[in-house]
Structure formats: C-alpha cells, structure tokens
PDB file of C-alpha atoms in Angstrom:
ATOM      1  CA  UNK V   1     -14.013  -6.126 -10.291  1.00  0.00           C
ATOM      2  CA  UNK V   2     -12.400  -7.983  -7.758  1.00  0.00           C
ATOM      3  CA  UNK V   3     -12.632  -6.886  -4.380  1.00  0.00           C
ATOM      4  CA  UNK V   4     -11.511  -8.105  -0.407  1.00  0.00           C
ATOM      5  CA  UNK V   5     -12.233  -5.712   1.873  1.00  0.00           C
ATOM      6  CA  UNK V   6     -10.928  -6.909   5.213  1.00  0.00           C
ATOM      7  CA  UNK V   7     -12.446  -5.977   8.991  1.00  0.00           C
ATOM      8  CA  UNK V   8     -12.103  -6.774  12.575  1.00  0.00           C
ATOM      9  CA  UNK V   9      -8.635  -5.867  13.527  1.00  0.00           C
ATOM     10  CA  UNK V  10      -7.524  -3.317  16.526  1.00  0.00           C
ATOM     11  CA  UNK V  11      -5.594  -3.543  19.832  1.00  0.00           C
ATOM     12  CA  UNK V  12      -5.471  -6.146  21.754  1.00  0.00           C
ATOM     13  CA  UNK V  13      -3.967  -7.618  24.634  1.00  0.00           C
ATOM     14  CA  UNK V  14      -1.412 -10.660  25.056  1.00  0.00           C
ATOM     15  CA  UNK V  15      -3.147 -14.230  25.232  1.00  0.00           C
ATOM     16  CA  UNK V  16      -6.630 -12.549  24.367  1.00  0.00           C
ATOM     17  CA  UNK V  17      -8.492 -13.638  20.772  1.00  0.00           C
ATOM     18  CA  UNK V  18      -9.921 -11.668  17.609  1.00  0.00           C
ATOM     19  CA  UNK V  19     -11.689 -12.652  14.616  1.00  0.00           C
ATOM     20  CA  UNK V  20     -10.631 -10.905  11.097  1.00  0.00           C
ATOM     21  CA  UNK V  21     -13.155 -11.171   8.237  1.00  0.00           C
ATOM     22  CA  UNK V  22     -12.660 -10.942   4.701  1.00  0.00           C
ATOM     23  CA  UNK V  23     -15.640  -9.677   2.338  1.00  0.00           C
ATOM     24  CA  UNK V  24     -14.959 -11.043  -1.020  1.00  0.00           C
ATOM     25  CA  UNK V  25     -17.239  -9.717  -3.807  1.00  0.00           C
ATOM     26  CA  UNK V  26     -16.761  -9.577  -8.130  1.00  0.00           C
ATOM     27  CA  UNK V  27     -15.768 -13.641  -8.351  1.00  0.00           C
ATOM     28  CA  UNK V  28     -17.067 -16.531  -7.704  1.00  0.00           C
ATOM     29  CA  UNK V  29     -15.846 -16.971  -4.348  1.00  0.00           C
ATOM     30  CA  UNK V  30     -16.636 -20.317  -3.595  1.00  0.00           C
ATOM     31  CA  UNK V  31     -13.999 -21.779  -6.174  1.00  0.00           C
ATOM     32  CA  UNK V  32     -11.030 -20.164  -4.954  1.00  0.00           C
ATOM     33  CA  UNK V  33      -8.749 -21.291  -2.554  1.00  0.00           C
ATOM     34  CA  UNK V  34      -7.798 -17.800  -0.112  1.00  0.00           C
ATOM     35  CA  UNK V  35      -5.270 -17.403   1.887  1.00  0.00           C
ATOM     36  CA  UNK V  36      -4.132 -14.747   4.950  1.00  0.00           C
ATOM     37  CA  UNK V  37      -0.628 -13.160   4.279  1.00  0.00           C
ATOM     38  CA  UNK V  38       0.805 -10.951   7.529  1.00  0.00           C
ATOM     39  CA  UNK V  39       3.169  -8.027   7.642  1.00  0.00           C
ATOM     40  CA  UNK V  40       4.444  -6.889  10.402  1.00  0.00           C
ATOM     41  CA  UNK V  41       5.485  -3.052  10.467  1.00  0.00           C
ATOM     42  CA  UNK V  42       8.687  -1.829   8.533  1.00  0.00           C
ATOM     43  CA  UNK V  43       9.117  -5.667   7.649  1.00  0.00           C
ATOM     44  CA  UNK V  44       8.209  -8.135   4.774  1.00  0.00           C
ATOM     45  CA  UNK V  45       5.828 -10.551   4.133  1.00  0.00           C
ATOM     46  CA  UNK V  46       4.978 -13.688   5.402  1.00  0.00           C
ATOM     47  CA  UNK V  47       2.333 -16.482   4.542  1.00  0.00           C
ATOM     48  CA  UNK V  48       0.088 -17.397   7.309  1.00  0.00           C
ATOM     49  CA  UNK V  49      -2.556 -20.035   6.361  1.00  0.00           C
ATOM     50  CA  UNK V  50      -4.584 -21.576   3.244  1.00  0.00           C
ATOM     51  CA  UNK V  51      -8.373 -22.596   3.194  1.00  0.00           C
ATOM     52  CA  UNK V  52      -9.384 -24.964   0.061  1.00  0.00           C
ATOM     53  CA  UNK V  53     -12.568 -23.465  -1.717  1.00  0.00           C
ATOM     54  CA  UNK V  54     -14.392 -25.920  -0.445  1.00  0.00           C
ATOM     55  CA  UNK V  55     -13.535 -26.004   3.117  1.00  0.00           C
ATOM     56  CA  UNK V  56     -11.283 -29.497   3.268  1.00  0.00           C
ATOM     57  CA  UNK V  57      -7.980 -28.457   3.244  1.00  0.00           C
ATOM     58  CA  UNK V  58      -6.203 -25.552   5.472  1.00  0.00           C
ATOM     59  CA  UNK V  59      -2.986 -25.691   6.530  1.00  0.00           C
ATOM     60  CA  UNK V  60      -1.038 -23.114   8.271  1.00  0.00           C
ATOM     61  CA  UNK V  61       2.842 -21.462   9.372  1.00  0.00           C
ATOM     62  CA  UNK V  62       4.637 -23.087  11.756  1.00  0.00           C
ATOM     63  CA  UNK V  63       4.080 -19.581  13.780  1.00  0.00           C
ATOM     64  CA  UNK V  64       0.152 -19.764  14.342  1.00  0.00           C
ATOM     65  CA  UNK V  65      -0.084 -23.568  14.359  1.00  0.00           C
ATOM     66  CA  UNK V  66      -2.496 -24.179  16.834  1.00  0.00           C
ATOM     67  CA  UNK V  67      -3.527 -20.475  17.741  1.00  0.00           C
ATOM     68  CA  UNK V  68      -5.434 -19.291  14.205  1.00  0.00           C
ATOM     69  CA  UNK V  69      -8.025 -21.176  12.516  1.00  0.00           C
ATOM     70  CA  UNK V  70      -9.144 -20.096   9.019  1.00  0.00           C
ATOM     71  CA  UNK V  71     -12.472 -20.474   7.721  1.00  0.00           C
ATOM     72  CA  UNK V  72     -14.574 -19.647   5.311  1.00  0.00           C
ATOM     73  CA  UNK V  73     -18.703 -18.937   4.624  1.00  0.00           C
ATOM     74  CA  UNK V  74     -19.104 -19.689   0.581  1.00  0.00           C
ATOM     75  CA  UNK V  75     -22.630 -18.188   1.553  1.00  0.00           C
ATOM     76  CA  UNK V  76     -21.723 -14.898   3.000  1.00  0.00           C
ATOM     77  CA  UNK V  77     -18.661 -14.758   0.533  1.00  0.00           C
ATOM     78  CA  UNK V  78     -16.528 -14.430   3.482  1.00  0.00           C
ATOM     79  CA  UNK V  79     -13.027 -15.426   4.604  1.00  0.00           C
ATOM     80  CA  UNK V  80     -12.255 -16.181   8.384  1.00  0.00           C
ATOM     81  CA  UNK V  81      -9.477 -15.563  10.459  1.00  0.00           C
ATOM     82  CA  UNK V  82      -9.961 -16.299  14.062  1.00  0.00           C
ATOM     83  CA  UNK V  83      -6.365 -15.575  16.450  1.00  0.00           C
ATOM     84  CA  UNK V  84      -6.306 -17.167  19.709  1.00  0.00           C
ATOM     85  CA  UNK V  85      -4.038 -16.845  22.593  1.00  0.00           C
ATOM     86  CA  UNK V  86      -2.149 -13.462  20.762  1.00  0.00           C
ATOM     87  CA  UNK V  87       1.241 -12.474  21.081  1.00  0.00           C
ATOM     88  CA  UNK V  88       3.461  -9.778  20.526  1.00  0.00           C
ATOM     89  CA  UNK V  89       4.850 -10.867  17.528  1.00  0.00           C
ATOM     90  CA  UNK V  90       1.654 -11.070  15.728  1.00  0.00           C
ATOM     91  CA  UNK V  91       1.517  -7.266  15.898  1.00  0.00           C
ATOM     92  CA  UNK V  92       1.145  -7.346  12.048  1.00  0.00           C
ATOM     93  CA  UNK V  93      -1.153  -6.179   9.129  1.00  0.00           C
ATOM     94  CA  UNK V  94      -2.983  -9.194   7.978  1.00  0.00           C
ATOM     95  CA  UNK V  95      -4.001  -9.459   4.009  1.00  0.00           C
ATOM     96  CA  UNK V  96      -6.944 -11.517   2.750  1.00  0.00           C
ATOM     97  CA  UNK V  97      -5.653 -12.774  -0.644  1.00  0.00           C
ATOM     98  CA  UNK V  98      -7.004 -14.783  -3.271  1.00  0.00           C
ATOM     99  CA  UNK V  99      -5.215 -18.056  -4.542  1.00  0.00           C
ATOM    100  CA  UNK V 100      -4.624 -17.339  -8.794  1.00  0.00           C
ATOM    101  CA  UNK V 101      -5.979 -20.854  -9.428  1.00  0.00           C
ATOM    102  CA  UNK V 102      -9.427 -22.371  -8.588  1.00  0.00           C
ATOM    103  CA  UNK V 103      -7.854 -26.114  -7.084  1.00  0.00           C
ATOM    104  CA  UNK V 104      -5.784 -26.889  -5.912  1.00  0.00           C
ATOM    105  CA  UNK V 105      -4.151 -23.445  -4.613  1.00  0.00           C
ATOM    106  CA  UNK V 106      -1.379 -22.949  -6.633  1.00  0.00           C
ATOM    107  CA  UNK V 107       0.069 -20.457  -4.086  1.00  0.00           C
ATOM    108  CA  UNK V 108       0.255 -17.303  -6.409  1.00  0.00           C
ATOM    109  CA  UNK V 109      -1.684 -14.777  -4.766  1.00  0.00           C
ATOM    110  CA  UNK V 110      -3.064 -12.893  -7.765  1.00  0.00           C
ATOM    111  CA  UNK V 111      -5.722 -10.030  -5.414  1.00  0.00           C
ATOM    112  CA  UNK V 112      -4.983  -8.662  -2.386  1.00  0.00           C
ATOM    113  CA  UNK V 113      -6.893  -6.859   0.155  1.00  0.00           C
ATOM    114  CA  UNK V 114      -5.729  -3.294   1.432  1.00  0.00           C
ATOM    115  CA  UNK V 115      -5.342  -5.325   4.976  1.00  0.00           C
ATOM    116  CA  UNK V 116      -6.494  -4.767   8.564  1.00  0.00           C
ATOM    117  CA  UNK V 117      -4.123  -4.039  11.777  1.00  0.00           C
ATOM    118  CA  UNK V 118      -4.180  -6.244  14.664  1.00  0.00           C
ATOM    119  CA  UNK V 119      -2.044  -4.433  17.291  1.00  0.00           C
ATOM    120  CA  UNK V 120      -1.207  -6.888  20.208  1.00  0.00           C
ATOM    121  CA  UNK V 121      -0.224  -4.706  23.297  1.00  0.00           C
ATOM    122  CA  UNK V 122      -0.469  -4.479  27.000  1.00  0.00           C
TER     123      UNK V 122
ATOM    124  CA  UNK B   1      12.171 -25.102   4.157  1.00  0.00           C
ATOM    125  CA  UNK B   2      13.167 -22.857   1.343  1.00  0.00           C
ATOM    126  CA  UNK B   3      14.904 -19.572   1.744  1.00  0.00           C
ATOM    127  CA  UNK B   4      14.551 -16.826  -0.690  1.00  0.00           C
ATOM    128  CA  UNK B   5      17.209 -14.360  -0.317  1.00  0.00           C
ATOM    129  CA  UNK B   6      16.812 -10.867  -2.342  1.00  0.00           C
ATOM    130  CA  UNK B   7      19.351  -8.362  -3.635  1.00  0.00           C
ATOM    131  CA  UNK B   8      20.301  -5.651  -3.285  1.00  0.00           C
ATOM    132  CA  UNK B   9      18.524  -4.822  -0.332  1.00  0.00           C
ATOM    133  CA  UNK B  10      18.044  -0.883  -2.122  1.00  0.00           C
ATOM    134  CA  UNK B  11      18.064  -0.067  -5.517  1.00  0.00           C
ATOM    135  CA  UNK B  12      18.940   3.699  -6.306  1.00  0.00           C
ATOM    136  CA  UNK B  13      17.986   4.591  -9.777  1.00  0.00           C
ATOM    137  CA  UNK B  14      16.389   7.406 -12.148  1.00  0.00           C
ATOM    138  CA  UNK B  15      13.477   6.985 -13.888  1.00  0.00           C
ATOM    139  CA  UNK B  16      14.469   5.344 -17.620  1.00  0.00           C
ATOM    140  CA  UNK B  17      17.128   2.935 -16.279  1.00  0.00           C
ATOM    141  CA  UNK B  18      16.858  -0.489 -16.285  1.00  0.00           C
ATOM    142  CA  UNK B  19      16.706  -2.182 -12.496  1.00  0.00           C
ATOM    143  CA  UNK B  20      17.861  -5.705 -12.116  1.00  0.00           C
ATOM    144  CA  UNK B  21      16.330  -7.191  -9.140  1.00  0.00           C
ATOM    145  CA  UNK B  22      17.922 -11.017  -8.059  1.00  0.00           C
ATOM    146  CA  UNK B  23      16.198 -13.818  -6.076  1.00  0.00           C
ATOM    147  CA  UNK B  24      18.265 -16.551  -4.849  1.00  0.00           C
ATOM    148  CA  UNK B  25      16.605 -19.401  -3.749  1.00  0.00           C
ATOM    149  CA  UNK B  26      18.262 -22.090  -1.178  1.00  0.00           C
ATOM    150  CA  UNK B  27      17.353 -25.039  -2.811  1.00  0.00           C
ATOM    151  CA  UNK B  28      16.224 -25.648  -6.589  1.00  0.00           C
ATOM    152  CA  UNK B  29      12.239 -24.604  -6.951  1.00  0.00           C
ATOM    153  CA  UNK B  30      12.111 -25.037 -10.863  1.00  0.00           C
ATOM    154  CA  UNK B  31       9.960 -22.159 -11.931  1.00  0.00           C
ATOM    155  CA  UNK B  32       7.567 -21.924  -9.091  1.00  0.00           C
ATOM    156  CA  UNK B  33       8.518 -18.364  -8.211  1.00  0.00           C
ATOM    157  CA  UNK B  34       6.301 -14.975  -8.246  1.00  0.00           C
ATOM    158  CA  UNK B  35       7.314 -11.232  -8.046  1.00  0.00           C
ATOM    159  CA  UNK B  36       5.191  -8.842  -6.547  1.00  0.00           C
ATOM    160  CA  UNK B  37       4.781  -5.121  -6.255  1.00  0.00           C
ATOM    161  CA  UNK B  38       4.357  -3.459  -2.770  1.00  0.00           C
ATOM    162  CA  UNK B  39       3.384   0.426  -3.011  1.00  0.00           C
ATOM    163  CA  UNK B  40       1.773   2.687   0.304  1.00  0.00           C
ATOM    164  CA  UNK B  41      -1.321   2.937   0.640  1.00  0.00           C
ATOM    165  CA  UNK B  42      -2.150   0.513  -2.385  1.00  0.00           C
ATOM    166  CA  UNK B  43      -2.598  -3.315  -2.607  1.00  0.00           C
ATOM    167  CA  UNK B  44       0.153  -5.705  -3.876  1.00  0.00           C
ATOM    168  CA  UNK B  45      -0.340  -6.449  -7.093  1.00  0.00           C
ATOM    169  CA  UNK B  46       0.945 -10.082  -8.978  1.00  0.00           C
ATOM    170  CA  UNK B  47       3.637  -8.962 -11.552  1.00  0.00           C
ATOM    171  CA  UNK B  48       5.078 -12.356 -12.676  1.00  0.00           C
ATOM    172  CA  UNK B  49       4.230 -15.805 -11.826  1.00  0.00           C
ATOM    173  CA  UNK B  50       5.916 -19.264 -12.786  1.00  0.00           C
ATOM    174  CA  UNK B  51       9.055 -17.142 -13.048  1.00  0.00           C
ATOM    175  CA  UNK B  52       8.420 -15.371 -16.438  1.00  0.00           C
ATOM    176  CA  UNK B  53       4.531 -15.182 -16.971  1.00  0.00           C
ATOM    177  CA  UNK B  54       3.337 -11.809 -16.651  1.00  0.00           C
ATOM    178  CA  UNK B  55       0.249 -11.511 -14.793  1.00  0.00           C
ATOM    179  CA  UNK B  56      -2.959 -10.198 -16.061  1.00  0.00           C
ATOM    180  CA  UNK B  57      -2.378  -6.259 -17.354  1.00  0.00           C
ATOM    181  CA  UNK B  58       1.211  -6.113 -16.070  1.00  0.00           C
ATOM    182  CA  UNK B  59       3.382  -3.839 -18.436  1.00  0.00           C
ATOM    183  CA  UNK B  60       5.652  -5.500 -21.139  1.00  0.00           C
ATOM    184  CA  UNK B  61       8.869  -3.440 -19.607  1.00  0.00           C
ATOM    185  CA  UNK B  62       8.559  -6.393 -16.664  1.00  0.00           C
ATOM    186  CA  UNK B  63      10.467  -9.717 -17.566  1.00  0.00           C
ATOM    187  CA  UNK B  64      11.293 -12.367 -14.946  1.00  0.00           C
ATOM    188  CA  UNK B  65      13.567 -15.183 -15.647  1.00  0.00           C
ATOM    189  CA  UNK B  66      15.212 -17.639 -14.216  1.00  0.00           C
ATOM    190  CA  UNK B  67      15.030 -21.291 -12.843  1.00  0.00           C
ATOM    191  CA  UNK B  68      16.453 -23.740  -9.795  1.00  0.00           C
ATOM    192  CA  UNK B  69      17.467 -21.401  -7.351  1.00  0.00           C
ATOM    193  CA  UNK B  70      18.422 -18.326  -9.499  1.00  0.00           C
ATOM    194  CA  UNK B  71      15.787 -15.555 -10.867  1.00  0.00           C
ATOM    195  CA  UNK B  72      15.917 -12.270 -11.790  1.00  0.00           C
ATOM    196  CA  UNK B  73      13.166  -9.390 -12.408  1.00  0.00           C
ATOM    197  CA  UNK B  74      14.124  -6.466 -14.880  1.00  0.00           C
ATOM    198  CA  UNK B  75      12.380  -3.419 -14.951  1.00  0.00           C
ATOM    199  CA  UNK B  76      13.696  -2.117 -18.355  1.00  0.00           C
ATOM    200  CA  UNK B  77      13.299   1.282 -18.111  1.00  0.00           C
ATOM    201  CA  UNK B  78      12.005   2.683 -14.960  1.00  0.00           C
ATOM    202  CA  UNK B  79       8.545   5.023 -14.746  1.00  0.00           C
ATOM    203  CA  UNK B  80       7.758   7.242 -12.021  1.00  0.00           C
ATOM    204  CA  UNK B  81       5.116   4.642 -10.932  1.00  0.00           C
ATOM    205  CA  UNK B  82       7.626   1.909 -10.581  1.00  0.00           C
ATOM    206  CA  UNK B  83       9.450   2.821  -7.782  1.00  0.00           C
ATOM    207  CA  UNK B  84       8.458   0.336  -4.720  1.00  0.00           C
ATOM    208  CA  UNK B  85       9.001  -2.737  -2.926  1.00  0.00           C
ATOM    209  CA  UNK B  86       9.411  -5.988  -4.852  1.00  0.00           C
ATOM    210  CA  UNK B  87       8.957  -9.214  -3.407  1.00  0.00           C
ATOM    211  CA  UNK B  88       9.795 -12.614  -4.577  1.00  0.00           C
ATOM    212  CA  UNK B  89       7.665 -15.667  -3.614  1.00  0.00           C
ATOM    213  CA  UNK B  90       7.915 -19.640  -3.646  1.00  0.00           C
ATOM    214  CA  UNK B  91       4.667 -21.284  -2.170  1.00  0.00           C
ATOM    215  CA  UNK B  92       4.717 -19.807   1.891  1.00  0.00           C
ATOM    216  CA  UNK B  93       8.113 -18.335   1.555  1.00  0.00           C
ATOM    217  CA  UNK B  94       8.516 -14.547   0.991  1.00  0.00           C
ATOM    218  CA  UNK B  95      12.195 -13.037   0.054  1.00  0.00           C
ATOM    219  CA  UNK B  96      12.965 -10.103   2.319  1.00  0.00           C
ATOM    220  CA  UNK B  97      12.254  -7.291  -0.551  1.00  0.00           C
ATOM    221  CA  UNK B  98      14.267  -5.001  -2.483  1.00  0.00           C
ATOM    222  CA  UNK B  99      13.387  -1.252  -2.725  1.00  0.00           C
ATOM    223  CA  UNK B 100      13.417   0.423  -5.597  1.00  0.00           C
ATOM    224  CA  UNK B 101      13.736   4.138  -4.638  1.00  0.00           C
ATOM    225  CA  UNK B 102      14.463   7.753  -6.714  1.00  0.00           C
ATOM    226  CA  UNK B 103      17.992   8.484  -6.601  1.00  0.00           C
TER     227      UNK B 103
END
C-alpha cells in the first residue's frame, strides 16, 4: 500500500533553515509528480510547491518563493523539502502528498502523509 | 488567483441526515475541483475529484456536483465516521473548510 512517511521537522528559530524528507514506498515513485501541502494550527490548508517526477518542473506559492526548494531522489524514493531563512508564519504542519496523475501533475492530491511539525520560534 | 469560498463554516447534524456542503469559486474553474476529508490523527483522504468522480473506495453516499464557480458535496445520510473537516480544492487553492460536527 501506499505510504509517505514524513521526517525532519522541530523548533526552530527565525531566519534559520531545515530540511523535511518524505519516504515514499508501495508505488512507483519516480512517475509521480509530489507535492508539499502546509497547515498551520487551527487553520486550513494551503499548497506549497510541486516537483515533476522527473525533476524538471517545480514551481512554488507566492509565500516560500525564494526560501524553499523542493527536490526529489527517484533513487532513495524520497521527497525534499529544504526551508531557508524561516519565519513565523511558516509555523505549520507540512504534508508530503502524491499528485493522482503520473504527468503532468494534475493537482489532485490522491495520498497524503500523516505530516511533520516545523515550529518556528524564538 | 482563484478564491474558493466554503459554506457554512459548521455544519450541525445527526447521524442519517443528509449534509449539503457548498464551494463557491471566484471565477469559473469548469470541473477542476476536489473535496477532501480531514479527520485527527488520520491522513486526508481524496473523496471526489473533477467535481463528481469519486475517488478510489470512497462510499456511494458521497456525490459532488457542480461546475464554473458553483459545487456542492452531499453526504446523503451521515455515519458516525463522517463527521470532519471537508475541504474543497482547485489546483493550489484550498477553500477555508466546513466542519461537519454531532449535534
């Protein structure tokens, strides 16, 4: 069965950096475009960026433009998120999700990880 | 940018009604529009996707319609397991969520 087990989140200070991973097993991982989906607490969701299955194509939320970079490992099975320069507002649960179509991402997230909290706090 | 705007906000109910959950989009996004199911402690799960497919193993009682800026998800009659968040979802834009709680 499908599983994303996601790791590397905490507490962390304003304007440092962390790295979340996502371990994707029961697909074939390299043909699906993933995504990273953030909740911050008591609120809803929002989208945060897209990796192609291959690697070409990421794009991101106007939010993290220029702070996150996803990336992936089709050899390790593994998903990427690294957050630089972290603010407050990030305070958030982050989801590793899988895109319901192989490519392009069709942007129907159809498995979702049980997420990992990144906690952004002097 | 599109805006997805959900109502009501809360949903009181008892298990066997039908809930009517609405999704209003800004602008017209033809039938690009998923509904998902937010429970603790569990991970979303993909109810509906191009407004009216159900996804893989999702119970019959489900139906989404809708298209352009106006959808709708019913629950037809409401099981114990039911009660949650719902979200509705157009490429990178999340609506706020309704809850669905025991009244």
């Amino acid at each position: 069965q499908v599983q994303l087990v996601e790791s590397g989140g905490g507490v962390v200070q304003p304007g440092r950096s962390l790295r979340l991973s996502c371990a994707a097993s029961g697909f074939i991982f390299s043909s699906y475009g993933m995504h990273w989906v953030r909740q911050a607490p008591g609120k809803g969701l929002e989208w945060v960026a897209v990796l192609w299955y291959d690697g070409t194509n990421k794009y991101y939320a106007d939010s993290v433009k220029g702070r996150f970079t996803i990336s992936r490992d089709n050899s390790k099975n593994t998903l990427y998120l690294q957050m630089n320069s972290l603010r407050a507002e990030d305070t958030a649960v982050y989801y590793c999700v899988r895109d319901a179509a192989r490519t392009p991402p069709s942007y129907y997230f159809d498995y979702w990880g049980q997420g990992t909290l990144v906690t952004v706090s002097s | 940018e599109v805006v997805l705007t959900q109502s009501p906000a809360t949903l009181s109910l008892s298990p066997g009604e039908r809930a009517t959950l609405s999704c209003r989009a800004s602008q017209s996004i033809s039938s690009y529009l998923a509904w998902y199911q937010q429970k603790p402690g569990q991970a979303l799960r993909l109810l509906i996707y191009d407004a009216s497919n159900r996804a893989t193993g999702i119970p019959a009682r489900f139906t989404g319609s809708g298209s352009g800026t106006d959808f709708t998800l019913t629950i037809s009659s409401l099981e114990p397991e039911d009660f949650a968040v719902y979200y509705c979802q157009q490429r990178s834009n999340f609506g706020g969520g309704t809850k669905v709680e025991i009244k």
